[in-house]
Amino acid sequence: MAAFDPHAAPERWPGGVERTGSVDDLAATADLLSLHLPLTDGTRGLVDARLLGLMRPGGFLVNVARGELVDRDALLAAVDSGRLTGAAVDVFPVEPPPTDDPLRRHPRIRLSPHVAYLSGTSHRAYVCKPAENVIAWHRTGRPLTPVVDPTR
């Protein structure tokens, strides 16, 4: 398994995960490329025809981050040409995607809503965890699950 994150400090890098030097390096070694990054001016359209062309033939793309990270036309071309075996997407530039969007009917592209985390358990945790943090902070001066800057 490999990953790329230009902001993660070396001492916080997870064991057993190879750290690549660039997105291009990661794409070139990926059988499955899964996106987990924010949409910024620098990441908009990051996954374009050039990057998809770097992936191993038969690779698979998963986008669970932001719809505008991926050039939709380049993704369709890569899947249609057989460069990619397929893709799984739960985020779109326009949500929900228009009914005539080719992604919706492509046989090798799977779509789902961006709500896979929703369940009774996760909904309870969504409410309870912040409350538990507030109570712990009030009692001890420190939350149970503080947000840590990964660059430190």
Short mmCIF file of C-alpha atoms in Angstrom, two decimals:
data_model
loop_
_atom_site.label_atom_id
_atom_site.label_comp_id
_atom_site.label_asym_id
_atom_site.label_seq_id
_atom_site.Cartn_x
_atom_site.Cartn_y
_atom_site.Cartn_z
CA MET A 1 0.00 0.00 0.00
CA ALA A 2 1.26 3.47 -0.87
CA ALA A 3 0.05 7.03 -0.34
CA PHE A 4 0.97 10.63 -0.99
CA ASP A 5 0.38 13.51 1.38
CA PRO A 6 2.61 16.57 1.07
CA HIS A 7 1.44 17.90 4.44
CA ALA A 8 1.87 14.89 6.74
CA ALA A 9 4.91 15.06 8.98
CA PRO A 10 7.24 12.05 8.64
CA GLU A 11 6.85 11.11 12.31
CA ARG A 12 3.07 10.89 11.86
CA TRP A 13 3.23 8.71 8.74
CA PRO A 14 1.47 5.37 9.27
CA GLY A 15 3.63 2.29 9.51
CA GLY A 16 3.42 -0.16 6.65
CA VAL A 17 2.42 2.51 4.12
CA GLU A 18 4.98 3.49 1.50
CA ARG A 19 5.23 7.25 1.09
CA THR A 20 5.49 8.28 -2.56
CA GLY A 21 7.13 11.52 -3.63
CA SER A 22 4.28 12.83 -5.78
CA VAL A 23 0.77 12.19 -7.02
CA ASP A 24 2.31 11.10 -10.32
CA ASP A 25 4.48 8.51 -8.54
CA LEU A 26 1.45 7.22 -6.68
CA ALA A 27 -0.70 6.98 -9.82
CA ALA A 28 2.08 5.15 -11.69
CA THR A 29 2.13 2.36 -9.09
CA ALA A 30 -1.60 2.20 -8.34
CA ASP A 31 -3.92 -0.61 -9.26
CA LEU A 32 -6.55 1.24 -7.25
CA LEU A 33 -6.34 4.99 -6.71
CA SER A 34 -8.60 6.25 -3.93
CA LEU A 35 -9.03 10.00 -3.44
CA HIS A 36 -9.26 11.52 0.05
CA LEU A 37 -8.35 15.19 -0.24
CA PRO A 38 -10.00 18.59 -0.15
CA LEU A 39 -11.04 20.63 -3.17
CA THR A 40 -8.69 23.59 -3.55
CA ASP A 41 -7.43 25.64 -6.47
CA GLY A 42 -4.48 23.24 -6.60
CA THR A 43 -6.54 20.02 -6.56
CA ARG A 44 -9.42 21.01 -8.87
CA GLY A 45 -9.16 18.76 -11.95
CA LEU A 46 -6.17 16.93 -10.45
CA VAL A 47 -7.28 13.61 -11.91
CA ASP A 48 -7.19 14.40 -15.60
CA ALA A 49 -6.35 12.43 -18.75
CA ARG A 50 -2.61 12.79 -18.07
CA LEU A 51 -2.82 11.40 -14.52
CA LEU A 52 -5.20 8.61 -15.53
CA GLY A 53 -2.75 7.73 -18.31
CA LEU A 54 -0.03 7.20 -15.71
CA MET A 55 -2.06 4.53 -13.92
CA ARG A 56 -1.43 0.88 -14.61
CA PRO A 57 -3.66 -0.52 -17.36
CA GLY A 58 -6.75 -2.07 -15.83
CA GLY A 59 -6.62 0.15 -12.74
CA PHE A 60 -9.62 1.37 -10.79
CA LEU A 61 -10.44 4.86 -9.49
CA VAL A 62 -12.42 5.59 -6.32
CA ASN A 63 -13.49 9.16 -5.58
CA VAL A 64 -15.04 9.71 -2.16
CA ALA A 65 -13.62 13.20 -1.69
CA ARG A 66 -14.93 15.94 -4.01
CA GLY A 67 -16.50 15.69 -7.45
CA GLU A 68 -14.43 18.43 -9.02
CA LEU A 69 -11.16 16.62 -8.33
CA VAL A 70 -11.81 14.41 -11.35
CA ASP A 71 -12.21 15.45 -14.98
CA ARG A 72 -15.42 13.57 -15.79
CA ASP A 73 -14.73 13.39 -19.54
CA ALA A 74 -11.22 12.05 -18.95
CA LEU A 75 -12.61 9.41 -16.57
CA LEU A 76 -15.21 8.31 -19.11
CA ALA A 77 -12.57 8.12 -21.85
CA ALA A 78 -10.22 6.08 -19.64
CA VAL A 79 -12.96 3.59 -18.77
CA ASP A 80 -14.35 3.42 -22.32
CA SER A 81 -10.88 2.79 -23.77
CA GLY A 82 -10.19 0.02 -21.24
CA ARG A 83 -7.32 1.98 -19.67
CA LEU A 84 -9.29 1.73 -16.41
CA THR A 85 -11.41 -1.26 -15.53
CA GLY A 86 -13.88 1.01 -13.80
CA ALA A 87 -14.57 3.58 -11.13
CA ALA A 88 -16.63 4.09 -8.00
CA VAL A 89 -17.87 7.60 -7.27
CA ASP A 90 -19.97 9.07 -4.49
CA VAL A 91 -19.29 12.76 -5.15
CA PHE A 92 -20.15 14.82 -8.20
CA PRO A 93 -19.54 18.38 -9.44
CA VAL A 94 -23.32 18.84 -9.41
CA GLU A 95 -25.30 16.89 -6.82
CA PRO A 96 -27.29 14.98 -7.63
CA PRO A 97 -25.83 14.42 -11.09
CA PRO A 98 -28.21 15.27 -13.93
CA THR A 99 -30.25 12.35 -15.23
CA ASP A 100 -28.50 12.56 -18.60
CA ASP A 101 -24.98 12.40 -17.07
CA PRO A 102 -23.15 9.48 -18.78
CA LEU A 103 -21.65 8.43 -15.43
CA ARG A 104 -25.14 7.43 -14.28
CA ARG A 105 -25.59 4.78 -16.93
CA HIS A 106 -22.06 3.55 -17.53
CA PRO A 107 -21.86 -0.21 -16.89
CA ARG A 108 -18.38 -0.04 -15.31
CA ILE A 109 -18.86 3.02 -13.13
CA ARG A 110 -20.61 2.60 -9.79
CA LEU A 111 -22.31 5.56 -8.16
CA SER A 112 -23.60 5.99 -4.66
CA PRO A 113 -24.69 8.95 -2.58
CA HIS A 114 -22.09 10.54 -0.31
CA VAL A 115 -23.87 9.25 2.80
CA ALA A 116 -22.33 5.82 3.27
CA TYR A 117 -21.39 6.77 6.82
CA LEU A 118 -25.04 7.26 7.78
CA SER A 119 -26.33 4.56 10.07
CA GLY A 120 -27.98 4.50 13.45
CA THR A 121 -24.60 3.93 15.08
CA SER A 122 -22.80 6.71 13.22
CA HIS A 123 -25.68 9.12 13.76
CA ARG A 124 -25.51 8.51 17.53
CA ALA A 125 -21.74 8.95 17.50
CA TYR A 126 -22.15 12.17 15.50
CA VAL A 127 -24.18 13.57 18.36
CA CYS A 128 -22.49 11.87 21.33
CA LYS A 129 -18.77 12.28 20.51
CA PRO A 130 -18.81 16.10 20.50
CA ALA A 131 -20.83 16.11 23.71
CA GLU A 132 -18.37 13.69 25.35
CA ASN A 133 -15.51 15.96 24.26
CA VAL A 134 -17.17 19.00 25.82
CA ILE A 135 -17.78 17.15 29.08
CA ALA A 136 -14.19 15.87 29.19
CA TRP A 137 -12.84 19.34 28.43
CA HIS A 138 -14.99 20.81 31.19
CA ARG A 139 -13.82 18.17 33.70
CA THR A 140 -10.16 17.86 32.73
CA GLY A 141 -9.30 20.80 30.49
CA ARG A 142 -8.64 18.45 27.54
CA PRO A 143 -11.04 16.84 25.05
CA LEU A 144 -11.00 13.06 24.53
CA THR A 145 -10.31 13.38 20.80
CA PRO A 146 -8.48 16.65 20.13
CA VAL A 147 -7.90 17.77 16.57
CA VAL A 148 -4.20 17.58 15.86
CA ASP A 149 -2.44 19.52 13.10
CA PRO A 150 -0.80 16.74 11.00
CA THR A 151 1.98 19.11 9.89
CA ARG A 152 3.36 19.37 13.44
#
